[in-house]
JSON list of C-alpha atoms in Angstrom, two decimals:
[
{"chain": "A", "resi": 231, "resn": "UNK", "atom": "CA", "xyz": [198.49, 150.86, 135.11]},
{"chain": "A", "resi": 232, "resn": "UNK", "atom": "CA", "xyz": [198.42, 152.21, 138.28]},
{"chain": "A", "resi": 233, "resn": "UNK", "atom": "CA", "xyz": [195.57, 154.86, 139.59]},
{"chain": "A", "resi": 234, "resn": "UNK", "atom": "CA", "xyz": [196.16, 158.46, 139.11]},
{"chain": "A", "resi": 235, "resn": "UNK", "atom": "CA", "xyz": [194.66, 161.26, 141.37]},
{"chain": "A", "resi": 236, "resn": "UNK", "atom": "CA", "xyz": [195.60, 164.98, 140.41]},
{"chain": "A", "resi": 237, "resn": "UNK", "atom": "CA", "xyz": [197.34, 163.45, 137.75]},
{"chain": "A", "resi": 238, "resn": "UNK", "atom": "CA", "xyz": [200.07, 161.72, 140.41]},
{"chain": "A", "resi": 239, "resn": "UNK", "atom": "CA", "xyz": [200.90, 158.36, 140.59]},
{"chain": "A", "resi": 240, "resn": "UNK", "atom": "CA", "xyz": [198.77, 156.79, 144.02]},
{"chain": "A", "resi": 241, "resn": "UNK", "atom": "CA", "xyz": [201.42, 154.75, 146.18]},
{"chain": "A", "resi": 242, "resn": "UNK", "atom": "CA", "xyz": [199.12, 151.78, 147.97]},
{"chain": "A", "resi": 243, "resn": "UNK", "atom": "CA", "xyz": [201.31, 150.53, 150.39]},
{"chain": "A", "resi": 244, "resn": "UNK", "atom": "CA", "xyz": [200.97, 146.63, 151.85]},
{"chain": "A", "resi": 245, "resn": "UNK", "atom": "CA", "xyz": [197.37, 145.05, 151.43]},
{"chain": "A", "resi": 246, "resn": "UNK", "atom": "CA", "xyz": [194.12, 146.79, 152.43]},
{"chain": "A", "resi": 247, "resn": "UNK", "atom": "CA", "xyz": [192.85, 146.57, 155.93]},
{"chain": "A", "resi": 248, "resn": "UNK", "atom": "CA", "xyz": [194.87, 146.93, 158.84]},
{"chain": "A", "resi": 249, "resn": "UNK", "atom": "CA", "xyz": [198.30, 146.75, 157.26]},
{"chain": "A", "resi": 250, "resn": "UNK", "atom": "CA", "xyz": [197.37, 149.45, 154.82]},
{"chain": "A", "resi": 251, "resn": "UNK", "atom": "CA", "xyz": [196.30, 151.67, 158.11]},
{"chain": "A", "resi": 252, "resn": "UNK", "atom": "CA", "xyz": [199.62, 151.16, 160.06]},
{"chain": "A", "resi": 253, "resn": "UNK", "atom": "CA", "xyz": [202.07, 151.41, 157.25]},
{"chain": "A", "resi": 254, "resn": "UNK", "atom": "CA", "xyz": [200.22, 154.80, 156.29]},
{"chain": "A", "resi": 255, "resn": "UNK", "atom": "CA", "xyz": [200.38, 156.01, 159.95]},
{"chain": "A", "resi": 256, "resn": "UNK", "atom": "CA", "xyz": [204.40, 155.14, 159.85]},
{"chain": "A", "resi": 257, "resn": "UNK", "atom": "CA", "xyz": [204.61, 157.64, 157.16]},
{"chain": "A", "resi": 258, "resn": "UNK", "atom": "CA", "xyz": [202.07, 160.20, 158.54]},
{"chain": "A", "resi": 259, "resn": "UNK", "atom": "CA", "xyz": [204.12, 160.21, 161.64]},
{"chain": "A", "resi": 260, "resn": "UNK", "atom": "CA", "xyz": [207.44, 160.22, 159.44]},
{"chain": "A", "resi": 261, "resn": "UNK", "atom": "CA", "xyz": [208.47, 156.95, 160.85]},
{"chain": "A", "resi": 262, "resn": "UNK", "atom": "CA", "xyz": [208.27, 155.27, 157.48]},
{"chain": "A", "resi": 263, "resn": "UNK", "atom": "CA", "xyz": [210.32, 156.95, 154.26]},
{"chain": "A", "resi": 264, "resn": "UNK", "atom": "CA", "xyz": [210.92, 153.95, 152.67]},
{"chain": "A", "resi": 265, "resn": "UNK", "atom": "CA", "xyz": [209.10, 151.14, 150.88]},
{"chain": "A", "resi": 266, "resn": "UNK", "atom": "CA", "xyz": [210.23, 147.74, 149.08]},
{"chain": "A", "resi": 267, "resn": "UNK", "atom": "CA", "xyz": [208.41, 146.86, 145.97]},
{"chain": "A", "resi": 268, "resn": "UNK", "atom": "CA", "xyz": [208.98, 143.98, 143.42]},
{"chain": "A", "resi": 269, "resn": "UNK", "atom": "CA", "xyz": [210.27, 145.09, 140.22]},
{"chain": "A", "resi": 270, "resn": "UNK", "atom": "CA", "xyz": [208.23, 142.39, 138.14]},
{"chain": "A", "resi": 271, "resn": "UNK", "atom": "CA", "xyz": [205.25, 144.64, 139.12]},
{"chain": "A", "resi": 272, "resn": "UNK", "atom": "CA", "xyz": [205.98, 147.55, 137.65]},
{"chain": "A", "resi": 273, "resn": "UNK", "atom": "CA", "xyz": [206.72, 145.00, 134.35]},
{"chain": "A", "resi": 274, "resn": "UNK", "atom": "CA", "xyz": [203.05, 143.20, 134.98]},
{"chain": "A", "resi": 275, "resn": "UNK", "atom": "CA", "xyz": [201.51, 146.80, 135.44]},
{"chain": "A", "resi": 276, "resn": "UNK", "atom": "CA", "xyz": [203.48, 148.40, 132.22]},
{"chain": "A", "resi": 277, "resn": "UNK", "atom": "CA", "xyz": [204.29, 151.09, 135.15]},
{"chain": "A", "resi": 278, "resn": "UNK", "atom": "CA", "xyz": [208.30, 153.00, 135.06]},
{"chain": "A", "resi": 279, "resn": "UNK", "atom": "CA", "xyz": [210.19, 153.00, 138.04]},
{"chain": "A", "resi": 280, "resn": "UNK", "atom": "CA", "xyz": [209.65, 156.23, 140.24]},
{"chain": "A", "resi": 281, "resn": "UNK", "atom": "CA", "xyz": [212.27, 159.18, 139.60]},
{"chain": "A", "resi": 282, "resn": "UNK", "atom": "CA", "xyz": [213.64, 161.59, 142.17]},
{"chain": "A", "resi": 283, "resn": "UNK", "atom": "CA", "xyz": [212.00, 164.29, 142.62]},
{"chain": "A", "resi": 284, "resn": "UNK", "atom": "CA", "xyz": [208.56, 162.92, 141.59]},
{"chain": "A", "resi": 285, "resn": "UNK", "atom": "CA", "xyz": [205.51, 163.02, 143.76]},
{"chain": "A", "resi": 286, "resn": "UNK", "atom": "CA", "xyz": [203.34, 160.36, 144.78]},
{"chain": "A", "resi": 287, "resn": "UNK", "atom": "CA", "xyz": [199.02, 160.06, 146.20]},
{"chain": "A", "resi": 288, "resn": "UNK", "atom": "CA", "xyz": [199.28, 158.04, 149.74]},
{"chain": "A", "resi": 289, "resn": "UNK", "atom": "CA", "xyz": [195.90, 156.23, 149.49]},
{"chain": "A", "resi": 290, "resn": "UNK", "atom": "CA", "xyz": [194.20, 154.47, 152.01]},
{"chain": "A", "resi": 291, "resn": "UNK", "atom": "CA", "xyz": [191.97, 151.73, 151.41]},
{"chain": "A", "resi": 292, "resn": "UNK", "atom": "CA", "xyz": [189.20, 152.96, 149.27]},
{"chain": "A", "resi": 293, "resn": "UNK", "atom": "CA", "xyz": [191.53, 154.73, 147.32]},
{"chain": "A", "resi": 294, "resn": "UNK", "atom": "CA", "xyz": [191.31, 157.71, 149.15]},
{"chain": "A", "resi": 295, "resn": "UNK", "atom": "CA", "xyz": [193.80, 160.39, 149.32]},
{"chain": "A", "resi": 296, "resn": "UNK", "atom": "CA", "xyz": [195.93, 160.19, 152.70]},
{"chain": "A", "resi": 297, "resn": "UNK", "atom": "CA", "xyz": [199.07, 162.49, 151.83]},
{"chain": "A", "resi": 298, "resn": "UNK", "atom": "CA", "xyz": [201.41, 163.56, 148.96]},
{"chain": "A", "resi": 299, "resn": "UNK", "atom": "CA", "xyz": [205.19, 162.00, 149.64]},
{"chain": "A", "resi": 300, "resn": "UNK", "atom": "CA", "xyz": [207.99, 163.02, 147.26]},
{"chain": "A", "resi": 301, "resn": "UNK", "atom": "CA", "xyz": [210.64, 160.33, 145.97]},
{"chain": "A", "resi": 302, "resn": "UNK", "atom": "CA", "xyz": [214.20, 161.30, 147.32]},
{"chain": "A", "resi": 303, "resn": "UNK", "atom": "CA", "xyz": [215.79, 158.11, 146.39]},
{"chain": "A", "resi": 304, "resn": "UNK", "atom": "CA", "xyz": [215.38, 155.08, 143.72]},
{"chain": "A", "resi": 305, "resn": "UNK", "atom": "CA", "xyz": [217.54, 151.78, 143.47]},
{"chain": "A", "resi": 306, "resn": "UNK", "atom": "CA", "xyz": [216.78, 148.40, 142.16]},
{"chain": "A", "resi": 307, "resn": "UNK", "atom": "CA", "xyz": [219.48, 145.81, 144.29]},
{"chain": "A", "resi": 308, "resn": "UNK", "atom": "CA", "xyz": [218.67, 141.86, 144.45]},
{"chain": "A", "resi": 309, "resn": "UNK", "atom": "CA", "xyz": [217.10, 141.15, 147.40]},
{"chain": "A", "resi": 310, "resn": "UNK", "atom": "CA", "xyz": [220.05, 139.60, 149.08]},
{"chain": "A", "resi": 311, "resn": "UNK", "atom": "CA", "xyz": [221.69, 143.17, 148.78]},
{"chain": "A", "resi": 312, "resn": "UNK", "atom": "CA", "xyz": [218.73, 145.65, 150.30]},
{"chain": "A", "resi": 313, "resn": "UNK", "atom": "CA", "xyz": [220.80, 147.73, 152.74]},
{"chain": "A", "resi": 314, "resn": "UNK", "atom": "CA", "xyz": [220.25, 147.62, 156.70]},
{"chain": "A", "resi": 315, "resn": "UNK", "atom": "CA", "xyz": [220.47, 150.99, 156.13]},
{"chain": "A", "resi": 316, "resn": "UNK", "atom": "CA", "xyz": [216.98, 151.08, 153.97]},
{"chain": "A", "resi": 317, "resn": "UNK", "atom": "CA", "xyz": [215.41, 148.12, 155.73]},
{"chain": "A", "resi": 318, "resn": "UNK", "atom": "CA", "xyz": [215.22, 150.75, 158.72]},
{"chain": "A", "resi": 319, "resn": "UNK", "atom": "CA", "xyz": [214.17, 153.54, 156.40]},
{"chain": "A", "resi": 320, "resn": "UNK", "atom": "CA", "xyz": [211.11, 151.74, 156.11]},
{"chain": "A", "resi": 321, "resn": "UNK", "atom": "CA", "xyz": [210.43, 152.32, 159.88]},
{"chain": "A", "resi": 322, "resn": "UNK", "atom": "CA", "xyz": [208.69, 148.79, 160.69]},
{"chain": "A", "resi": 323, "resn": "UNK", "atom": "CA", "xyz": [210.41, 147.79, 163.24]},
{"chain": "A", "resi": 324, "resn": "UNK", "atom": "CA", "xyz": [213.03, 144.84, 161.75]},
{"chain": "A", "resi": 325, "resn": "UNK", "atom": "CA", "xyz": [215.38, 144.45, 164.65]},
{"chain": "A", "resi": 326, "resn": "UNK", "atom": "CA", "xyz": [218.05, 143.42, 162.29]},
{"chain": "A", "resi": 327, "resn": "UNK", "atom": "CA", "xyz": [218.10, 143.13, 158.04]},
{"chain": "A", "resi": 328, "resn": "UNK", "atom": "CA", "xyz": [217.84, 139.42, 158.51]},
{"chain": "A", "resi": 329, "resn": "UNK", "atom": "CA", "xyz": [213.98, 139.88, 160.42]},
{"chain": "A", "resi": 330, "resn": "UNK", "atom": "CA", "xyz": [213.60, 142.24, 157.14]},
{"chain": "A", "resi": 331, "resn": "UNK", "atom": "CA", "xyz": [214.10, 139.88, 154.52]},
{"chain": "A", "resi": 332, "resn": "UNK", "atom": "CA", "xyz": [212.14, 136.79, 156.59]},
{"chain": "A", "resi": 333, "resn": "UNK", "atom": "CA", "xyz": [209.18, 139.34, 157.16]},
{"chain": "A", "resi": 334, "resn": "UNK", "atom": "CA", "xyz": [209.37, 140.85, 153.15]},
{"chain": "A", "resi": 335, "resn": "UNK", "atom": "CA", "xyz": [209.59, 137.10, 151.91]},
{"chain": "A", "resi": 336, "resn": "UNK", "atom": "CA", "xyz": [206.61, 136.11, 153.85]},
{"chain": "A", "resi": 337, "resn": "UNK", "atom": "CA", "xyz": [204.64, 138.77, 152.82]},
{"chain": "A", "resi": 338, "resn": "UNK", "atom": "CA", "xyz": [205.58, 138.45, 148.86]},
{"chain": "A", "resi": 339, "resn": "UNK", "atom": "CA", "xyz": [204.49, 134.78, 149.48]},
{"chain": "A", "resi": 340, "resn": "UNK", "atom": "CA", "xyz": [201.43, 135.15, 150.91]},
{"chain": "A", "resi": 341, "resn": "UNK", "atom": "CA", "xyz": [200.71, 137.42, 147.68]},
{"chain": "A", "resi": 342, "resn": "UNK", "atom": "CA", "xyz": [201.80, 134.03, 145.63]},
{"chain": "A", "resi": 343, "resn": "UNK", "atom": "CA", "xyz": [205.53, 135.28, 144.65]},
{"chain": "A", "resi": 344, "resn": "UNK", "atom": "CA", "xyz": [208.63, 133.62, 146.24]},
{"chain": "A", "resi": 345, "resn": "UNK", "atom": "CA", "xyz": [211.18, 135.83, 146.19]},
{"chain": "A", "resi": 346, "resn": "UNK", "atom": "CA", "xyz": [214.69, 134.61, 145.78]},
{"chain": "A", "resi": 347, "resn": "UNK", "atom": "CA", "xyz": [218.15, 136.42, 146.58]},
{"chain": "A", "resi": 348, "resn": "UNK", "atom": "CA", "xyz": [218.38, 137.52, 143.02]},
{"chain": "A", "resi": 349, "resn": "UNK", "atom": "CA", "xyz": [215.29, 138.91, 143.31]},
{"chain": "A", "resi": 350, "resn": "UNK", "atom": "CA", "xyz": [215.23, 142.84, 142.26]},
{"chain": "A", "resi": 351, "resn": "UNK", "atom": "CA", "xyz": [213.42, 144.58, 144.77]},
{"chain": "A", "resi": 352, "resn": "UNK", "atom": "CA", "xyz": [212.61, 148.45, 144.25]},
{"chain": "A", "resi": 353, "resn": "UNK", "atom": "CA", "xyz": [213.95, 150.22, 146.64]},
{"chain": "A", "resi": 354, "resn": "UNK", "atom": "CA", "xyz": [212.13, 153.61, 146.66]},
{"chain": "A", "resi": 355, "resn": "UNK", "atom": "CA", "xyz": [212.90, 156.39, 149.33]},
{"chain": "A", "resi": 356, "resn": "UNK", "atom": "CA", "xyz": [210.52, 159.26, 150.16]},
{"chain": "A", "resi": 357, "resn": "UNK", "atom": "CA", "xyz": [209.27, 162.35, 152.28]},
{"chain": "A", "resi": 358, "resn": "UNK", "atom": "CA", "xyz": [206.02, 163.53, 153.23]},
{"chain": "A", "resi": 359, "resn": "UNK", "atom": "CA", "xyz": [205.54, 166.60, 151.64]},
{"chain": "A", "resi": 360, "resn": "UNK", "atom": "CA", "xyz": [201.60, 166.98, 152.81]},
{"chain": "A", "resi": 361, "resn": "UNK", "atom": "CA", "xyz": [199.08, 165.24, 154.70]},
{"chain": "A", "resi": 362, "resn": "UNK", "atom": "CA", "xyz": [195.45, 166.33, 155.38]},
{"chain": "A", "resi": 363, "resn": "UNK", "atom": "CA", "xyz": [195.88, 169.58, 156.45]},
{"chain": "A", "resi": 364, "resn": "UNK", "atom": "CA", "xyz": [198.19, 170.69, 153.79]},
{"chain": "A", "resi": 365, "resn": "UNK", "atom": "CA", "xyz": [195.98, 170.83, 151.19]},
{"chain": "A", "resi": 366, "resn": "UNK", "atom": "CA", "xyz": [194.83, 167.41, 150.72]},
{"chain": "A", "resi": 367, "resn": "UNK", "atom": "CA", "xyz": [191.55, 167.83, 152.43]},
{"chain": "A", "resi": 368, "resn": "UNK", "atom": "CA", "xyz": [191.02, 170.11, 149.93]},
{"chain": "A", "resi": 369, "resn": "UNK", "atom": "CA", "xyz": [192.53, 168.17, 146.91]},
{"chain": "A", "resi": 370, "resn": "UNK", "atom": "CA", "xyz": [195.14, 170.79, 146.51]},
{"chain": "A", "resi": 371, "resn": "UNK", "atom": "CA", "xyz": [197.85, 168.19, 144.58]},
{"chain": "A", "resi": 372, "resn": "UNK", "atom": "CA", "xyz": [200.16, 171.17, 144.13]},
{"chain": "A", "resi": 373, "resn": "UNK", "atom": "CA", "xyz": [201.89, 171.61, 147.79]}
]
């Protein structure tokens, strides 16, 4: 299972260190309101898919809460079918859905899965809802 804080889900996004601390600022600065995950690890983790309308922890890398996003959008496509259209959602600068899905299988590899085309990939849409000065310094989960 994944951590809970307040109760909420936590949403770590990439790997700890400095990819953790840009992908987090992408959001914080509502660049990012989109992420990619593999649907096998929600199956390893015993975890459900996310559901509109359900809120999220941003955590940094001690776990630490960053800011509260709220899902707006859930879709499980192969990975040969994620949308240009999301790929930019996810605000990481891809010049094109073909630098996406080179720069997502990488990443998935170096994490010791190769990813396929049939691949189902998670497609999970969001918005920041609060960040730490809307109650989060404070541990307010409720905003």
């Amino acid at each position: 299972m994944w951590p809970r804080i307040g109760g909420l889900r936590t949403l770590a996004l990439g790997t700890p260190g400095e990819l953790r601390t840009n992908l987090n600022a992408l959001v914080l600065a509502g660049v990012k309101t989109a992420t990619a995950g593999l649907l096998t690890e929600y199956t390893a983790e015993g975890e459900e898919l996310e559901q509109v309308g359900e809120r999220l922890v941003l955590v940094d890398d001690d776990d630490q809460l960053v800011g509260v996003v709220q899902i707006t959008g859930v879709e499980v496509v192969r990975f040969a079918d994620v949308s240009w259209d999301f790929a930019r959602s996810e605000g990481e600068g891809d010049r094109s859905i073909e630098d996406w899905r080179s720069g997502h299988a990488a990443y998935w590899a170096r994490l010791g899965t190769r990813v396929t085309e049939d691949t189902e990939i998670a497609c999970l849409r969001f918005r920041l809802t609060s960040a730490d000065e809307g109650g989060i310094g404070t541990g307010d989960l409720g905003t």
